[in-house]
Amino acid sequence: MSGLVFEHVRLAAGARVLVADFSLALAPGEIATVMGASGSGKSSLLAYACGTLAPGLAASGSVRLDGIEISGLPPERRRIGILFQDDLLFPHLSVGANLGFGLRADVKDRRARIDQALEAAGLAGFAARDPATLSGGQRQRVALMRALLAEPAAILLDEPFGKLDADLRAQMRDFVFAHVRERKLPCLMVTHDSQDAAAAGGVVRTL
Amino acid sequence: MALGFVPYLTLALFLGPVAAGLVFTLLPSFGYLPALGETQIGLRIFARLFDQPGLASSVALTLGTGFAASLVSLGLALGFCAAAHGRPIFRSAERLLAPLLATPHAAIALGFAFLIAPSGWLVRLVSPEFTGWTRPPDFASVGDAAGVALVLGLVLKEAPYLLLMAVAAHGQIAATATMATARTLGYSPFAAWLKAILPQLYPQIRLPIYAVLAFSLSAVDVALILGPSNPPPLAVLAVRWANDPLLDLFLPAMAAASLQLLLVAVAIGIWRLGEASVARVARPWLADGTRGRALERVAPVARAALLAVAAINAVCIAAMALWSVAAAWRFPHALPERWSFDNWMRAASRLAEPALTTLSVAAAVTLAALVLVCLCLENESRRQRAAGPSALWALYLPLLVPQISFLLGAQSLLVRLGWDGTWGALVWFHLLFVLPYVFLVLADPWRALDPRYAKLAACLGAAPWRVFFAVRLPLLLRPLLVAAAVGFAVSIGLYLPTVLGGGGRLTSLATEAVSLASGGDRRIVGVYAFLQALLPLLAFGLALAIPAFAFRNRRGLR
């Protein structure tokens, strides 16, 4: 079956259980939302899915991506992209090189692919720019493009709009969701903003 | 490749020689050295040591100068923090002091010796106009029997070092907010710092303080240049005896090195007791509500004192620079009468070999230390767990154990293995002292790097080594180069490890400068000392310039 499937995921920090039993199946292009107070283990759930869980946390359960069990794979082999609240563009690389970092090494025509991505983000001609000179919204759009250029099979959103003001937030949300749906990626979003959840229009779970 | 073995390899590489060196110092001290026909374990070597004339005064001198230098240095550093915290000068202290720290002990001590000598710069500045002296007066300012010059020479290097450690430690406690709180409660800045910051700060700088104490008690190069020679401090005595061509004094030298270890251990113990007593006496004062406004009057003095230390450091280097280009500079002229580069030309042929050894060893040991430290820290990053406090103690061990106490034994081990006087042995000796500094400089920025960069890179499909080379190292370029410059500077300054690791066959700028110091030609000494001071400064210049150039279009990394 295609899509991203969580089955009986359990996360615990010592005796404290963060996530008791989380199961969810996401079809391609479906955007589901996980809500919860801070410290409820929302972000740990995403870290578990993409393979970057802190070593102090004990995890059990299963994550399958397009029918393949991925919970034992290192993060770079999982094909799961992630966007954080901070854009985390590499400050030592230009905007174009940040996008190039996302592209697989065997992709030809790199320059054209990067220019395409910049155009899709409304940032044509920005390849040589220092990321530090971009606005918050522009940086976040580059971060999404970088994640998409890595050709992930699913995408995780860790409160990606948390730092944007209300106007920009709605715009950015539309932009991200449109790209996710266009590529038919299963997408799990963590947020504590109910408007984000409403805009996603999918299943909403509370931890 | 799994990196789990790297921390163990690193520890073995630099704790192995310390442990082996200690064993091979202690065994002969207790009468076991088959090579000299001694196999009976006992205390007779120590008995011979204590029979040496002047030993008691040597021990007293060692303890007196060691404690005095450490106390004065700590007082100057903490006094400056209390008096300057929150002022612009405090924020720029780190930038101003780093070049001072890079300057080797020997170069500063040689400059200071010229400054205070009877025929030195201070006397020249006021002679003959104010003193009437047309010939150098007759008093012993360098090498005075009480060791005052030695103490001052040590303070010149150690006060800035402790200050830098203290400034850095402010970042680990909420210093700015704490100061603001205390001052809104009506405390004067000086009192606010002493009452609210110092009790939190002191534990953070305890290890560097102990390292300073250990170094002051056992420094050889500074003592050879500025200390009394009869009797000299214990460590100098041990080196002198160990290098005596007649082997008679070899075993007492080993016993003296062991006694040195005991002195340092006892001194650290006494200091620890002192800390506890000060804390006990001061505790009621912390909460007695006195706002300490009168203390504020001390503040300008405390600031001026440390600035004076920094200025004297600069003057010492300037003196060596002047001597290196002086053709004639007779007493009582305040400046050279004639200038030329002849000194450099004359020195060039003799200078080339020690300079090359100095540079090649410094470059090799810096590279080796960087690779080991980067791999240790990369291992931490991948396991997402930082090394515990015991690792910090292990790192500080070569800085806390007096050099002479393990280097003499380690050298005798090298001789036995036939490795003494080889370039590789010299690099290894240097690694023991360079590695801790490289680690201490690099660890904080490495651990402070946002771990999400690496996670995100992995989610973009980058394998661990690509994350290491393409993300982590470039982001850390600045601290990497600073760590390299620190390692380079430490290596260039090392005296005793070079004397003992080089086995008399390999010499460096440090060992040559110190041995020329007694010869008396200040022009040649000036060349060696100034070159020795210049190389670390060049390294620091590069460490600042390279990232500034590489990141000239990267505002996020400025």
PDB file of N, CA, C and O in Angstrom, chain B residues 295-342:
ATOM      1  N   LEU B 295      32.878  49.892  47.939  1.00  0.00           N
ATOM      2  CA  LEU B 295      33.737  49.026  47.116  1.00  0.00           C
ATOM      3  C   LEU B 295      33.975  49.614  45.740  1.00  0.00           C
ATOM      4  O   LEU B 295      34.978  49.325  45.090  1.00  0.00           O
ATOM      5  N   GLU B 296      33.010  50.425  45.301  1.00  0.00           N
ATOM      6  CA  GLU B 296      33.086  50.975  43.952  1.00  0.00           C
ATOM      7  C   GLU B 296      34.371  51.770  43.735  1.00  0.00           C
ATOM      8  O   GLU B 296      34.827  51.920  42.617  1.00  0.00           O
ATOM      9  N   ARG B 297      34.910  52.294  44.842  1.00  0.00           N
ATOM     10  CA  ARG B 297      36.134  53.088  44.702  1.00  0.00           C
ATOM     11  C   ARG B 297      37.322  52.232  44.268  1.00  0.00           C
ATOM     12  O   ARG B 297      38.291  52.731  43.711  1.00  0.00           O
ATOM     13  N   VAL B 298      37.235  50.914  44.556  1.00  0.00           N
ATOM     14  CA  VAL B 298      38.326  50.012  44.163  1.00  0.00           C
ATOM     15  C   VAL B 298      38.312  49.771  42.659  1.00  0.00           C
ATOM     16  O   VAL B 298      39.336  49.458  42.042  1.00  0.00           O
ATOM     17  N   ALA B 299      37.125  49.922  42.059  1.00  0.00           N
ATOM     18  CA  ALA B 299      36.929  49.482  40.671  1.00  0.00           C
ATOM     19  C   ALA B 299      37.933  50.094  39.688  1.00  0.00           C
ATOM     20  O   ALA B 299      38.530  49.348  38.895  1.00  0.00           O
ATOM     21  N   PRO B 300      38.153  51.414  39.712  1.00  0.00           N
ATOM     22  CA  PRO B 300      39.112  51.963  38.741  1.00  0.00           C
ATOM     23  C   PRO B 300      40.503  51.367  38.911  1.00  0.00           C
ATOM     24  O   PRO B 300      41.201  51.109  37.907  1.00  0.00           O
ATOM     25  N   VAL B 301      40.893  51.107  40.153  1.00  0.00           N
ATOM     26  CA  VAL B 301      42.213  50.515  40.403  1.00  0.00           C
ATOM     27  C   VAL B 301      42.272  49.119  39.798  1.00  0.00           C
ATOM     28  O   VAL B 301      43.249  48.740  39.143  1.00  0.00           O
ATOM     29  N   ALA B 302      41.208  48.343  40.005  1.00  0.00           N
ATOM     30  CA  ALA B 302      41.188  46.968  39.512  1.00  0.00           C
ATOM     31  C   ALA B 302      41.255  46.941  37.991  1.00  0.00           C
ATOM     32  O   ALA B 302      41.927  46.083  37.400  1.00  0.00           O
ATOM     33  N   ARG B 303      40.545  47.882  37.352  1.00  0.00           N
ATOM     34  CA  ARG B 303      40.599  47.934  35.882  1.00  0.00           C
ATOM     35  C   ARG B 303      41.998  48.326  35.419  1.00  0.00           C
ATOM     36  O   ARG B 303      42.574  47.705  34.523  1.00  0.00           O
ATOM     37  N   ALA B 304      42.549  49.361  36.071  1.00  0.00           N
ATOM     38  CA  ALA B 304      43.868  49.861  35.652  1.00  0.00           C
ATOM     39  C   ALA B 304      44.928  48.781  35.828  1.00  0.00           C
ATOM     40  O   ALA B 304      45.821  48.634  34.987  1.00  0.00           O
ATOM     41  N   ALA B 305      44.828  47.996  36.912  1.00  0.00           N
ATOM     42  CA  ALA B 305      45.858  46.993  37.196  1.00  0.00           C
ATOM     43  C   ALA B 305      45.939  45.986  36.059  1.00  0.00           C
ATOM     44  O   ALA B 305      47.026  45.639  35.586  1.00  0.00           O
ATOM     45  N   LEU B 306      44.772  45.517  35.601  1.00  0.00           N
ATOM     46  CA  LEU B 306      44.826  44.524  34.547  1.00  0.00           C
ATOM     47  C   LEU B 306      45.269  45.123  33.220  1.00  0.00           C
ATOM     48  O   LEU B 306      45.994  44.490  32.447  1.00  0.00           O
ATOM     49  N   LEU B 307      44.834  46.349  32.969  1.00  0.00           N
ATOM     50  CA  LEU B 307      45.283  46.997  31.732  1.00  0.00           C
ATOM     51  C   LEU B 307      46.796  47.189  31.755  1.00  0.00           C
ATOM     52  O   LEU B 307      47.469  47.061  30.724  1.00  0.00           O
ATOM     53  N   ALA B 308      47.340  47.472  32.959  1.00  0.00           N
ATOM     54  CA  ALA B 308      48.793  47.624  33.083  1.00  0.00           C
ATOM     55  C   ALA B 308      49.482  46.304  32.737  1.00  0.00           C
ATOM     56  O   ALA B 308      50.492  46.291  32.024  1.00  0.00           O
ATOM     57  N   VAL B 309      48.927  45.190  33.217  1.00  0.00           N
ATOM     58  CA  VAL B 309      49.511  43.882  32.882  1.00  0.00           C
ATOM     59  C   VAL B 309      49.540  43.693  31.375  1.00  0.00           C
ATOM     60  O   VAL B 309      50.552  43.273  30.789  1.00  0.00           O
ATOM     61  N   ALA B 310      48.411  44.038  30.720  1.00  0.00           N
ATOM     62  CA  ALA B 310      48.350  43.886  29.262  1.00  0.00           C
ATOM     63  C   ALA B 310      49.382  44.785  28.589  1.00  0.00           C
ATOM     64  O   ALA B 310      50.077  44.360  27.663  1.00  0.00           O
ATOM     65  N   ALA B 311      49.500  46.020  29.097  1.00  0.00           N
ATOM     66  CA  ALA B 311      50.437  46.958  28.478  1.00  0.00           C
ATOM     67  C   ALA B 311      51.871  46.469  28.646  1.00  0.00           C
ATOM     68  O   ALA B 311      52.681  46.545  27.707  1.00  0.00           O
ATOM     69  N   ILE B 312      52.205  45.943  29.832  1.00  0.00           N
ATOM     70  CA  ILE B 312      53.576  45.470  30.052  1.00  0.00           C
ATOM     71  C   ILE B 312      53.898  44.315  29.097  1.00  0.00           C
ATOM     72  O   ILE B 312      54.989  44.227  28.548  1.00  0.00           O
ATOM     73  N   ASN B 313      52.892  43.445  28.881  1.00  0.00           N
ATOM     74  CA  ASN B 313      53.091  42.369  27.909  1.00  0.00           C
ATOM     75  C   ASN B 313      53.498  42.935  26.557  1.00  0.00           C
ATOM     76  O   ASN B 313      54.442  42.459  25.917  1.00  0.00           O
ATOM     77  N   ALA B 314      52.751  43.952  26.127  1.00  0.00           N
ATOM     78  CA  ALA B 314      53.033  44.542  24.816  1.00  0.00           C
ATOM     79  C   ALA B 314      54.428  45.170  24.803  1.00  0.00           C
ATOM     80  O   ALA B 314      55.174  45.031  23.826  1.00  0.00           O
ATOM     81  N   VAL B 315      54.777  45.842  25.908  1.00  0.00           N
ATOM     82  CA  VAL B 315      56.093  46.483  25.994  1.00  0.00           C
ATOM     83  C   VAL B 315      57.210  45.437  25.916  1.00  0.00           C
ATOM     84  O   VAL B 315      58.244  45.648  25.270  1.00  0.00           O
ATOM     85  N   CYS B 316      56.990  44.287  26.560  1.00  0.00           N
ATOM     86  CA  CYS B 316      58.004  43.224  26.547  1.00  0.00           C
ATOM     87  C   CYS B 316      58.276  42.768  25.112  1.00  0.00           C
ATOM     88  O   CYS B 316      59.440  42.558  24.726  1.00  0.00           O
ATOM     89  N   ILE B 317      57.197  42.587  24.334  1.00  0.00           N
ATOM     90  CA  ILE B 317      57.385  42.163  22.940  1.00  0.00           C
ATOM     91  C   ILE B 317      58.075  43.264  22.149  1.00  0.00           C
ATOM     92  O   ILE B 317      58.980  43.007  21.335  1.00  0.00           O
ATOM     93  N   ALA B 318      57.647  44.510  22.401  1.00  0.00           N
ATOM     94  CA  ALA B 318      58.247  45.630  21.671  1.00  0.00           C
ATOM     95  C   ALA B 318      59.746  45.698  21.959  1.00  0.00           C
ATOM     96  O   ALA B 318      60.560  45.940  21.050  1.00  0.00           O
ATOM     97  N   ALA B 319      60.133  45.450  23.212  1.00  0.00           N
ATOM     98  CA  ALA B 319      61.549  45.501  23.574  1.00  0.00           C
ATOM     99  C   ALA B 319      62.332  44.473  22.777  1.00  0.00           C
ATOM    100  O   ALA B 319      63.419  44.769  22.255  1.00  0.00           O
ATOM    101  N   MET B 320      61.774  43.261  22.668  1.00  0.00           N
ATOM    102  CA  MET B 320      62.479  42.227  21.910  1.00  0.00           C
ATOM    103  C   MET B 320      62.561  42.593  20.428  1.00  0.00           C
ATOM    104  O   MET B 320      63.564  42.352  19.767  1.00  0.00           O
ATOM    105  N   ALA B 321      61.467  43.195  19.904  1.00  0.00           N
ATOM    106  CA  ALA B 321      61.470  43.605  18.493  1.00  0.00           C
ATOM    107  C   ALA B 321      62.570  44.649  18.257  1.00  0.00           C
ATOM    108  O   ALA B 321      63.317  44.552  17.283  1.00  0.00           O
ATOM    109  N   LEU B 322      62.678  45.611  19.182  1.00  0.00           N
ATOM    110  CA  LEU B 322      63.698  46.653  19.029  1.00  0.00           C
ATOM    111  C   LEU B 322      65.096  46.059  19.068  1.00  0.00           C
ATOM    112  O   LEU B 322      65.948  46.380  18.245  1.00  0.00           O
ATOM    113  N   TRP B 323      65.326  45.179  20.047  1.00  0.00           N
ATOM    114  CA  TRP B 323      66.658  44.582  20.153  1.00  0.00           C
ATOM    115  C   TRP B 323      67.025  43.833  18.881  1.00  0.00           C
ATOM    116  O   TRP B 323      68.182  43.826  18.467  1.00  0.00           O
ATOM    117  N   SER B 324      66.015  43.192  18.262  1.00  0.00           N
ATOM    118  CA  SER B 324      66.330  42.369  17.086  1.00  0.00           C
ATOM    119  C   SER B 324      66.818  43.228  15.919  1.00  0.00           C
ATOM    120  O   SER B 324      67.455  42.713  15.013  1.00  0.00           O
ATOM    121  N   VAL B 325      66.489  44.524  15.928  1.00  0.00           N
ATOM    122  CA  VAL B 325      66.956  45.382  14.825  1.00  0.00           C
ATOM    123  C   VAL B 325      67.899  46.475  15.322  1.00  0.00           C
ATOM    124  O   VAL B 325      68.091  47.481  14.657  1.00  0.00           O
ATOM    125  N   ALA B 326      68.477  46.272  16.518  1.00  0.00           N
ATOM    126  CA  ALA B 326      69.400  47.266  17.053  1.00  0.00           C
ATOM    127  C   ALA B 326      70.829  46.895  16.657  1.00  0.00           C
ATOM    128  O   ALA B 326      71.248  45.755  16.869  1.00  0.00           O
ATOM    129  N   ALA B 327      71.542  47.841  16.067  1.00  0.00           N
ATOM    130  CA  ALA B 327      72.961  47.591  15.786  1.00  0.00           C
ATOM    131  C   ALA B 327      73.782  47.945  17.023  1.00  0.00           C
ATOM    132  O   ALA B 327      74.706  47.239  17.386  1.00  0.00           O
ATOM    133  N   ALA B 328      73.418  49.039  17.678  1.00  0.00           N
ATOM    134  CA  ALA B 328      74.079  49.421  18.918  1.00  0.00           C
ATOM    135  C   ALA B 328      73.033  50.058  19.828  1.00  0.00           C
ATOM    136  O   ALA B 328      72.230  50.880  19.384  1.00  0.00           O
ATOM    137  N   TRP B 329      73.010  49.630  21.080  1.00  0.00           N
ATOM    138  CA  TRP B 329      72.011  50.171  22.012  1.00  0.00           C
ATOM    139  C   TRP B 329      72.657  50.129  23.399  1.00  0.00           C
ATOM    140  O   TRP B 329      72.417  49.240  24.184  1.00  0.00           O
ATOM    141  N   ARG B 330      73.555  51.097  23.636  1.00  0.00           N
ATOM    142  CA  ARG B 330      74.316  51.073  24.877  1.00  0.00           C
ATOM    143  C   ARG B 330      73.562  51.776  25.986  1.00  0.00           C
ATOM    144  O   ARG B 330      72.706  52.631  25.750  1.00  0.00           O
ATOM    145  N   PHE B 331      73.910  51.412  27.204  1.00  0.00           N
ATOM    146  CA  PHE B 331      73.376  52.098  28.372  1.00  0.00           C
ATOM    147  C   PHE B 331      73.911  53.532  28.358  1.00  0.00           C
ATOM    148  O   PHE B 331      75.088  53.742  27.990  1.00  0.00           O
ATOM    149  N   PRO B 332      73.192  54.557  28.708  1.00  0.00           N
ATOM    150  CA  PRO B 332      71.799  54.566  29.171  1.00  0.00           C
ATOM    151  C   PRO B 332      70.831  55.042  28.100  1.00  0.00           C
ATOM    152  O   PRO B 332      69.837  55.661  28.420  1.00  0.00           O
ATOM    153  N   HIS B 333      71.105  54.759  26.809  1.00  0.00           N
ATOM    154  CA  HIS B 333      70.212  55.227  25.749  1.00  0.00           C
ATOM    155  C   HIS B 333      68.845  54.538  25.850  1.00  0.00           C
ATOM    156  O   HIS B 333      68.766  53.333  26.049  1.00  0.00           O
ATOM    157  N   ALA B 334      67.783  55.333  25.683  1.00  0.00           N
ATOM    158  CA  ALA B 334      66.429  54.779  25.804  1.00  0.00           C
ATOM    159  C   ALA B 334      66.006  54.071  24.528  1.00  0.00           C
ATOM    160  O   ALA B 334      65.086  53.253  24.541  1.00  0.00           O
ATOM    161  N   LEU B 335      66.666  54.410  23.418  1.00  0.00           N
ATOM    162  CA  LEU B 335      66.362  53.746  22.144  1.00  0.00           C
ATOM    163  C   LEU B 335      67.680  53.375  21.483  1.00  0.00           C
ATOM    164  O   LEU B 335      68.728  53.954  21.798  1.00  0.00           O
ATOM    165  N   PRO B 336      67.638  52.382  20.567  1.00  0.00           N
ATOM    166  CA  PRO B 336      68.872  52.006  19.882  1.00  0.00           C
ATOM    167  C   PRO B 336      69.498  53.219  19.218  1.00  0.00           C
ATOM    168  O   PRO B 336      68.801  54.088  18.703  1.00  0.00           O
ATOM    169  N   GLU B 337      70.842  53.253  19.203  1.00  0.00           N
ATOM    170  CA  GLU B 337      71.533  54.375  18.568  1.00  0.00           C
ATOM    171  C   GLU B 337      71.624  54.164  17.064  1.00  0.00           C
ATOM    172  O   GLU B 337      71.563  55.100  16.291  1.00  0.00           O
ATOM    173  N   ARG B 338      71.827  52.899  16.670  1.00  0.00           N
ATOM    174  CA  ARG B 338      71.857  52.580  15.240  1.00  0.00           C
ATOM    175  C   ARG B 338      70.992  51.351  15.001  1.00  0.00           C
ATOM    176  O   ARG B 338      70.881  50.478  15.853  1.00  0.00           O
ATOM    177  N   TRP B 339      70.379  51.325  13.810  1.00  0.00           N
ATOM    178  CA  TRP B 339      69.470  50.238  13.466  1.00  0.00           C
ATOM    179  C   TRP B 339      70.036  49.449  12.313  1.00  0.00           C
ATOM    180  O   TRP B 339      70.704  50.010  11.455  1.00  0.00           O
ATOM    181  N   SER B 340      69.761  48.143  12.295  1.00  0.00           N
ATOM    182  CA  SER B 340      70.102  47.365  11.102  1.00  0.00           C
ATOM    183  C   SER B 340      69.473  45.981  11.203  1.00  0.00           C
ATOM    184  O   SER B 340      69.029  45.551  12.275  1.00  0.00           O
ATOM    185  N   PHE B 341      69.454  45.297  10.078  1.00  0.00           N
ATOM    186  CA  PHE B 341      68.924  43.932  10.062  1.00  0.00           C
ATOM    187  C   PHE B 341      70.049  42.907  10.170  1.00  0.00           C
ATOM    188  O   PHE B 341      69.821  41.717   9.972  1.00  0.00           O
ATOM    189  N   ASP B 342      71.264  43.402  10.488  1.00  0.00           N
ATOM    190  CA  ASP B 342      72.401  42.501  10.588  1.00  0.00           C
ATOM    191  C   ASP B 342      72.162  41.350  11.548  1.00  0.00           C
ATOM    192  O   ASP B 342      72.584  40.222  11.303  1.00  0.00           O
TER     193      ASP B 342
END
